[in-house]
PDB file of C-alpha atoms in Angstrom:
ATOM      1  CA  UNK V   1       8.914  -0.543 -20.527  1.00 63.00           C
ATOM      2  CA  UNK V   2       8.445  -3.120 -22.378  1.00 76.00           C
ATOM      3  CA  UNK V   3       6.120  -6.163 -23.119  1.00 83.00           C
ATOM      4  CA  UNK V   4       8.304  -9.146 -23.079  1.00 80.00           C
ATOM      5  CA  UNK V   5      10.103  -7.591 -19.806  1.00 78.00           C
ATOM      6  CA  UNK V   6       6.861  -7.211 -17.868  1.00 83.00           C
ATOM      7  CA  UNK V   7       5.909 -10.375 -18.407  1.00 87.00           C
ATOM      8  CA  UNK V   8       8.866 -11.606 -17.180  1.00 87.00           C
ATOM      9  CA  UNK V   9       8.908  -9.043 -14.574  1.00 87.00           C
ATOM     10  CA  UNK V  10       5.282 -10.936 -13.470  1.00 90.00           C
ATOM     11  CA  UNK V  11       6.081 -14.778 -14.536  1.00 92.00           C
ATOM     12  CA  UNK V  12       9.414 -14.252 -12.180  1.00 94.00           C
ATOM     13  CA  UNK V  13       7.163 -12.929  -9.268  1.00 92.00           C
ATOM     14  CA  UNK V  14       4.894 -15.984  -9.809  1.00 93.00           C
ATOM     15  CA  UNK V  15       7.356 -18.242 -10.487  1.00 94.00           C
ATOM     16  CA  UNK V  16       9.901 -18.137  -7.839  1.00 95.00           C
ATOM     17  CA  UNK V  17       8.870 -18.511  -3.888  1.00 95.00           C
ATOM     18  CA  UNK V  18       7.081 -17.160  -0.942  1.00 92.00           C
ATOM     19  CA  UNK V  19       9.295 -17.375   1.326  1.00 94.00           C
ATOM     20  CA  UNK V  20      12.705 -14.343   2.100  1.00 94.00           C
ATOM     21  CA  UNK V  21      15.137 -15.772  -0.076  1.00 95.00           C
ATOM     22  CA  UNK V  22      12.607 -15.189  -3.438  1.00 96.00           C
ATOM     23  CA  UNK V  23      11.440 -11.985  -2.448  1.00 95.00           C
ATOM     24  CA  UNK V  24      15.290 -10.872  -2.510  1.00 95.00           C
ATOM     25  CA  UNK V  25      14.681 -12.882  -5.753  1.00 96.00           C
ATOM     26  CA  UNK V  26      12.219 -10.566  -6.819  1.00 96.00           C
ATOM     27  CA  UNK V  27      13.289  -7.493  -5.491  1.00 95.00           C
ATOM     28  CA  UNK V  28      17.174  -8.196  -7.135  1.00 96.00           C
ATOM     29  CA  UNK V  29      15.491  -8.423 -10.956  1.00 95.00           C
ATOM     30  CA  UNK V  30      12.779  -5.114 -10.497  1.00 93.00           C
ATOM     31  CA  UNK V  31      16.370  -3.307  -8.961  1.00 95.00           C
ATOM     32  CA  UNK V  32      17.594  -4.607 -12.509  1.00 94.00           C
ATOM     33  CA  UNK V  33      15.055  -4.108 -15.222  1.00 91.00           C
ATOM     34  CA  UNK V  34      14.237  -0.796 -13.427  1.00 91.00           C
ATOM     35  CA  UNK V  35      17.952   0.504 -13.344  1.00 93.00           C
ATOM     36  CA  UNK V  36      19.576  -1.671 -15.785  1.00 93.00           C
ATOM     37  CA  UNK V  37      22.302  -1.400 -12.451  1.00 96.00           C
ATOM     38  CA  UNK V  38      23.316  -3.749  -9.526  1.00 96.00           C
ATOM     39  CA  UNK V  39      22.320  -2.535  -6.409  1.00 96.00           C
ATOM     40  CA  UNK V  40      24.675  -0.102  -4.487  1.00 94.00           C
ATOM     41  CA  UNK V  41      25.099  -1.265  -1.308  1.00 85.00           C
ATOM     42  CA  UNK V  42      26.016   1.841   0.494  1.00 90.00           C
ATOM     43  CA  UNK V  43      24.833   4.217  -1.352  1.00 89.00           C
ATOM     44  CA  UNK V  44      22.281   6.742  -0.566  1.00 89.00           C
ATOM     45  CA  UNK V  45      20.579   7.150  -3.604  1.00 92.00           C
ATOM     46  CA  UNK V  46      16.654   7.112  -2.687  1.00 90.00           C
ATOM     47  CA  UNK V  47      16.000   3.652  -4.724  1.00 92.00           C
ATOM     48  CA  UNK V  48      19.088   2.161  -3.192  1.00 93.00           C
ATOM     49  CA  UNK V  49      18.301   2.666   0.061  1.00 92.00           C
ATOM     50  CA  UNK V  50      14.707   0.909  -0.618  1.00 91.00           C
ATOM     51  CA  UNK V  51      16.105  -2.093  -2.095  1.00 94.00           C
ATOM     52  CA  UNK V  52      17.907  -2.647   1.079  1.00 94.00           C
ATOM     53  CA  UNK V  53      16.053  -2.691   3.425  1.00 91.00           C
ATOM     54  CA  UNK V  54      13.644  -4.351   1.185  1.00 92.00           C
ATOM     55  CA  UNK V  55      15.420  -7.335   1.585  1.00 93.00           C
ATOM     56  CA  UNK V  56      16.758  -6.376   4.895  1.00 93.00           C
ATOM     57  CA  UNK V  57      14.565  -7.262   8.444  1.00 93.00           C
ATOM     58  CA  UNK V  58      13.628  -3.738   8.823  1.00 91.00           C
ATOM     59  CA  UNK V  59       9.770  -4.416   6.994  1.00 92.00           C
ATOM     60  CA  UNK V  60       9.005  -7.540   9.307  1.00 94.00           C
ATOM     61  CA  UNK V  61       9.613  -5.770  12.505  1.00 94.00           C
ATOM     62  CA  UNK V  62       6.815  -5.248  14.304  1.00 95.00           C
ATOM     63  CA  UNK V  63       6.536  -1.764  14.362  1.00 94.00           C
ATOM     64  CA  UNK V  64       6.611  -1.336  10.715  1.00 93.00           C
ATOM     65  CA  UNK V  65       3.490  -4.082  10.020  1.00 95.00           C
ATOM     66  CA  UNK V  66       1.884  -2.047  11.972  1.00 96.00           C
ATOM     67  CA  UNK V  67       2.649   1.181  10.572  1.00 94.00           C
ATOM     68  CA  UNK V  68       1.786  -0.313   7.296  1.00 94.00           C
ATOM     69  CA  UNK V  69      -2.420  -0.544   8.075  1.00 96.00           C
ATOM     70  CA  UNK V  70      -3.271   2.482   7.485  1.00 96.00           C
ATOM     71  CA  UNK V  71      -6.178   2.340  10.004  1.00 97.00           C
ATOM     72  CA  UNK V  72      -3.513   1.225  12.939  1.00 96.00           C
ATOM     73  CA  UNK V  73      -1.005   4.114  11.537  1.00 95.00           C
ATOM     74  CA  UNK V  74      -3.640   6.167  11.840  1.00 95.00           C
ATOM     75  CA  UNK V  75      -3.633   5.233  16.158  1.00 96.00           C
ATOM     76  CA  UNK V  76       0.087   5.520  16.452  1.00 95.00           C
ATOM     77  CA  UNK V  77       0.135   9.053  14.758  1.00 94.00           C
ATOM     78  CA  UNK V  78      -2.528  10.310  17.203  1.00 96.00           C
ATOM     79  CA  UNK V  79      -0.711   9.024  20.050  1.00 96.00           C
ATOM     80  CA  UNK V  80       2.843  10.795  19.120  1.00 95.00           C
ATOM     81  CA  UNK V  81       1.291  13.888  17.769  1.00 95.00           C
ATOM     82  CA  UNK V  82      -2.419  14.354  19.133  1.00 96.00           C
ATOM     83  CA  UNK V  83      -5.594  13.052  17.401  1.00 95.00           C
ATOM     84  CA  UNK V  84      -5.857  16.100  15.576  1.00 95.00           C
ATOM     85  CA  UNK V  85      -3.509  16.079  12.903  1.00 93.00           C
ATOM     86  CA  UNK V  86      -5.083  12.592  12.016  1.00 95.00           C
ATOM     87  CA  UNK V  87      -8.220  12.208   9.309  1.00 94.00           C
ATOM     88  CA  UNK V  88     -11.097  11.204  10.332  1.00 96.00           C
ATOM     89  CA  UNK V  89     -12.336   7.810   9.830  1.00 97.00           C
ATOM     90  CA  UNK V  90     -15.817   7.375   8.507  1.00 98.00           C
ATOM     91  CA  UNK V  91     -15.554   3.397   8.048  1.00 98.00           C
ATOM     92  CA  UNK V  92     -13.602   0.690   8.258  1.00 98.00           C
ATOM     93  CA  UNK V  93     -15.604  -2.272   5.878  1.00 98.00           C
ATOM     94  CA  UNK V  94     -14.512  -5.786   6.848  1.00 98.00           C
ATOM     95  CA  UNK V  95     -16.343  -8.155   4.460  1.00 98.00           C
ATOM     96  CA  UNK V  96     -18.402  -8.073   1.727  1.00 98.00           C
ATOM     97  CA  UNK V  97     -21.385  -7.244   3.519  1.00 98.00           C
ATOM     98  CA  UNK V  98     -20.435  -4.423   5.191  1.00 98.00           C
ATOM     99  CA  UNK V  99     -19.222  -2.718   1.756  1.00 97.00           C
ATOM    100  CA  UNK V 100     -23.578  -3.643   1.050  1.00 96.00           C
ATOM    101  CA  UNK V 101     -25.216  -2.224   4.019  1.00 96.00           C
ATOM    102  CA  UNK V 102     -22.339   0.717   4.487  1.00 97.00           C
ATOM    103  CA  UNK V 103     -24.431   3.694   3.248  1.00 95.00           C
ATOM    104  CA  UNK V 104     -21.749   5.837   1.638  1.00 96.00           C
ATOM    105  CA  UNK V 105     -21.664   9.696   2.397  1.00 96.00           C
ATOM    106  CA  UNK V 106     -21.494  12.324  -1.158  1.00 94.00           C
ATOM    107  CA  UNK V 107     -18.052  12.843  -1.181  1.00 93.00           C
ATOM    108  CA  UNK V 108     -15.338  10.079   0.743  1.00 95.00           C
ATOM    109  CA  UNK V 109     -12.962   9.170   0.253  1.00 94.00           C
ATOM    110  CA  UNK V 110     -11.847   5.167   0.282  1.00 97.00           C
ATOM    111  CA  UNK V 111      -8.363   2.861   0.285  1.00 96.00           C
ATOM    112  CA  UNK V 112      -7.454  -0.755   1.600  1.00 97.00           C
ATOM    113  CA  UNK V 113      -5.788  -0.344   4.616  1.00 97.00           C
ATOM    114  CA  UNK V 114      -3.365  -3.010   3.742  1.00 96.00           C
ATOM    115  CA  UNK V 115      -1.945  -1.665   0.116  1.00 94.00           C
ATOM    116  CA  UNK V 116       0.161   0.676  -1.148  1.00 90.00           C
ATOM    117  CA  UNK V 117      -1.628   3.129  -3.764  1.00 87.00           C
ATOM    118  CA  UNK V 118      -4.984   1.734  -4.227  1.00 92.00           C
ATOM    119  CA  UNK V 119      -7.345   4.959  -3.752  1.00 92.00           C
ATOM    120  CA  UNK V 120     -10.581   6.125  -4.204  1.00 93.00           C
ATOM    121  CA  UNK V 121     -11.990   9.976  -4.666  1.00 90.00           C
ATOM    122  CA  UNK V 122     -15.712   9.887  -4.562  1.00 91.00           C
ATOM    123  CA  UNK V 123     -16.863  13.121  -5.340  1.00 88.00           C
ATOM    124  CA  UNK V 124     -20.342  13.085  -5.814  1.00 87.00           C
ATOM    125  CA  UNK V 125     -21.403   9.989  -5.478  1.00 90.00           C
ATOM    126  CA  UNK V 126     -24.670   7.975  -6.413  1.00 88.00           C
ATOM    127  CA  UNK V 127     -25.354   4.161  -5.583  1.00 85.00           C
ATOM    128  CA  UNK V 128     -22.752   2.839  -7.632  1.00 87.00           C
ATOM    129  CA  UNK V 129     -22.265  -1.119  -7.836  1.00 93.00           C
ATOM    130  CA  UNK V 130     -18.971  -0.618  -9.834  1.00 94.00           C
ATOM    131  CA  UNK V 131     -17.605   1.138  -7.069  1.00 95.00           C
ATOM    132  CA  UNK V 132     -18.678  -2.109  -4.635  1.00 96.00           C
ATOM    133  CA  UNK V 133     -17.741  -4.244  -6.721  1.00 97.00           C
ATOM    134  CA  UNK V 134     -13.799  -2.424  -6.897  1.00 96.00           C
ATOM    135  CA  UNK V 135     -14.021  -1.851  -3.410  1.00 97.00           C
ATOM    136  CA  UNK V 136     -15.054  -5.866  -3.028  1.00 97.00           C
ATOM    137  CA  UNK V 137     -12.288  -6.692  -5.383  1.00 97.00           C
ATOM    138  CA  UNK V 138      -9.997  -5.461  -3.155  1.00 97.00           C
ATOM    139  CA  UNK V 139     -10.590  -7.584  -0.108  1.00 97.00           C
ATOM    140  CA  UNK V 140      -9.123 -10.110  -2.387  1.00 96.00           C
ATOM    141  CA  UNK V 141      -6.087  -8.574  -3.666  1.00 95.00           C
ATOM    142  CA  UNK V 142      -3.394  -9.755  -1.479  1.00 94.00           C
ATOM    143  CA  UNK V 143       0.031  -6.925  -2.117  1.00 94.00           C
ATOM    144  CA  UNK V 144       2.301  -9.025  -0.534  1.00 93.00           C
ATOM    145  CA  UNK V 145       1.933 -11.749  -2.997  1.00 91.00           C
ATOM    146  CA  UNK V 146       2.447  -8.998  -5.985  1.00 91.00           C
ATOM    147  CA  UNK V 147       5.485  -5.840  -4.853  1.00 93.00           C
ATOM    148  CA  UNK V 148       7.077  -9.035  -2.242  1.00 93.00           C
ATOM    149  CA  UNK V 149       6.495  -6.513   1.153  1.00 94.00           C
ATOM    150  CA  UNK V 150       6.210  -9.160   3.811  1.00 94.00           C
ATOM    151  CA  UNK V 151       5.148  -6.276   5.946  1.00 94.00           C
ATOM    152  CA  UNK V 152       1.533  -6.050   4.498  1.00 95.00           C
ATOM    153  CA  UNK V 153       2.241 -10.195   4.423  1.00 94.00           C
ATOM    154  CA  UNK V 154      -0.012 -10.517   7.329  1.00 94.00           C
ATOM    155  CA  UNK V 155      -2.220  -7.312   7.234  1.00 97.00           C
ATOM    156  CA  UNK V 156      -6.059  -7.933   7.827  1.00 97.00           C
ATOM    157  CA  UNK V 157      -8.352  -7.171   4.585  1.00 97.00           C
ATOM    158  CA  UNK V 158     -10.880  -3.998   5.291  1.00 98.00           C
ATOM    159  CA  UNK V 159     -10.749  -0.891   3.003  1.00 98.00           C
ATOM    160  CA  UNK V 160     -11.687   2.545   5.174  1.00 98.00           C
ATOM    161  CA  UNK V 161     -13.839   4.900   4.440  1.00 98.00           C
ATOM    162  CA  UNK V 162     -12.741   9.029   4.914  1.00 97.00           C
ATOM    163  CA  UNK V 163     -14.071  11.803   4.699  1.00 95.00           C
ATOM    164  CA  UNK V 164     -12.460  14.070   1.167  1.00 90.00           C
ATOM    165  CA  UNK V 165     -10.392  17.346   3.290  1.00 85.00           C
ATOM    166  CA  UNK V 166     -10.138  19.454   0.537  1.00 77.00           C
ATOM    167  CA  UNK V 167     -13.178  20.708  -1.470  1.00 69.00           C
ATOM    168  CA  UNK V 168     -11.479  21.455  -5.075  1.00 64.00           C
ATOM    169  CA  UNK V 169     -12.856  21.521  -7.686  1.00 64.00           C
ATOM    170  CA  UNK V 170     -10.031  18.961  -8.710  1.00 65.00           C
ATOM    171  CA  UNK V 171      -8.830  17.069  -6.313  1.00 61.00           C
ATOM    172  CA  UNK V 172      -4.567  16.500  -5.919  1.00 64.00           C
ATOM    173  CA  UNK V 173      -3.510  13.534  -5.054  1.00 64.00           C
ATOM    174  CA  UNK V 174      -0.978  13.548  -2.512  1.00 63.00           C
ATOM    175  CA  UNK V 175       0.994  11.096  -1.622  1.00 62.00           C
ATOM    176  CA  UNK V 176       3.272  10.814   1.608  1.00 60.00           C
ATOM    177  CA  UNK V 177       6.188   7.816   2.446  1.00 56.00           C
ATOM    178  CA  UNK V 178       5.415   7.616   6.049  1.00 51.00           C
ATOM    179  CA  UNK V 179       6.709   4.219   6.363  1.00 46.00           C
ATOM    180  CA  UNK V 180      10.504   4.982   5.883  1.00 46.00           C
ATOM    181  CA  UNK V 181      10.744   7.136   8.808  1.00 47.00           C
ATOM    182  CA  UNK V 182       8.774   6.152  11.668  1.00 45.00           C
ATOM    183  CA  UNK V 183       8.291   8.534  14.591  1.00 44.00           C
ATOM    184  CA  UNK V 184      10.042   8.521  17.859  1.00 43.00           C
TER     185      UNK V 184
END
């Protein structure tokens, strides 16, 4: 994506109203910029399905909102398939003081529960103000404003800390798109 296209996308996001109509407009513009075509409503192409979900009422479904929060998603999975299938939680940090006071383990994974795509895997932790500043920054980040995904709109801002579950020298970042299909 060119710098001018990226700038135009940021401008459209910033100037569009922060409501459902504005979210639809931003989603439409992003789709057009990315795919250089109109979204096809009857298509089963992955990107068209995601677009349809973003502009439908699906993202405001209470269950989808609940499972968008990483901490609460773990509760949901535990209730459906069992706690043994969920990565343990070492801590949930809800404010800057909790980040300052928390004694981080030697290796851990941290991520905001109210966002998507941000993650920090630490293998040999040494007290770091830069890391704490990054985590504090996550508490100020509003994923809904950036992504226009309404399921993130009212999530509480917090950081979840988990153990590193694979002790390999070169970690592979596995990501699962879990919010597409809810376990029944």
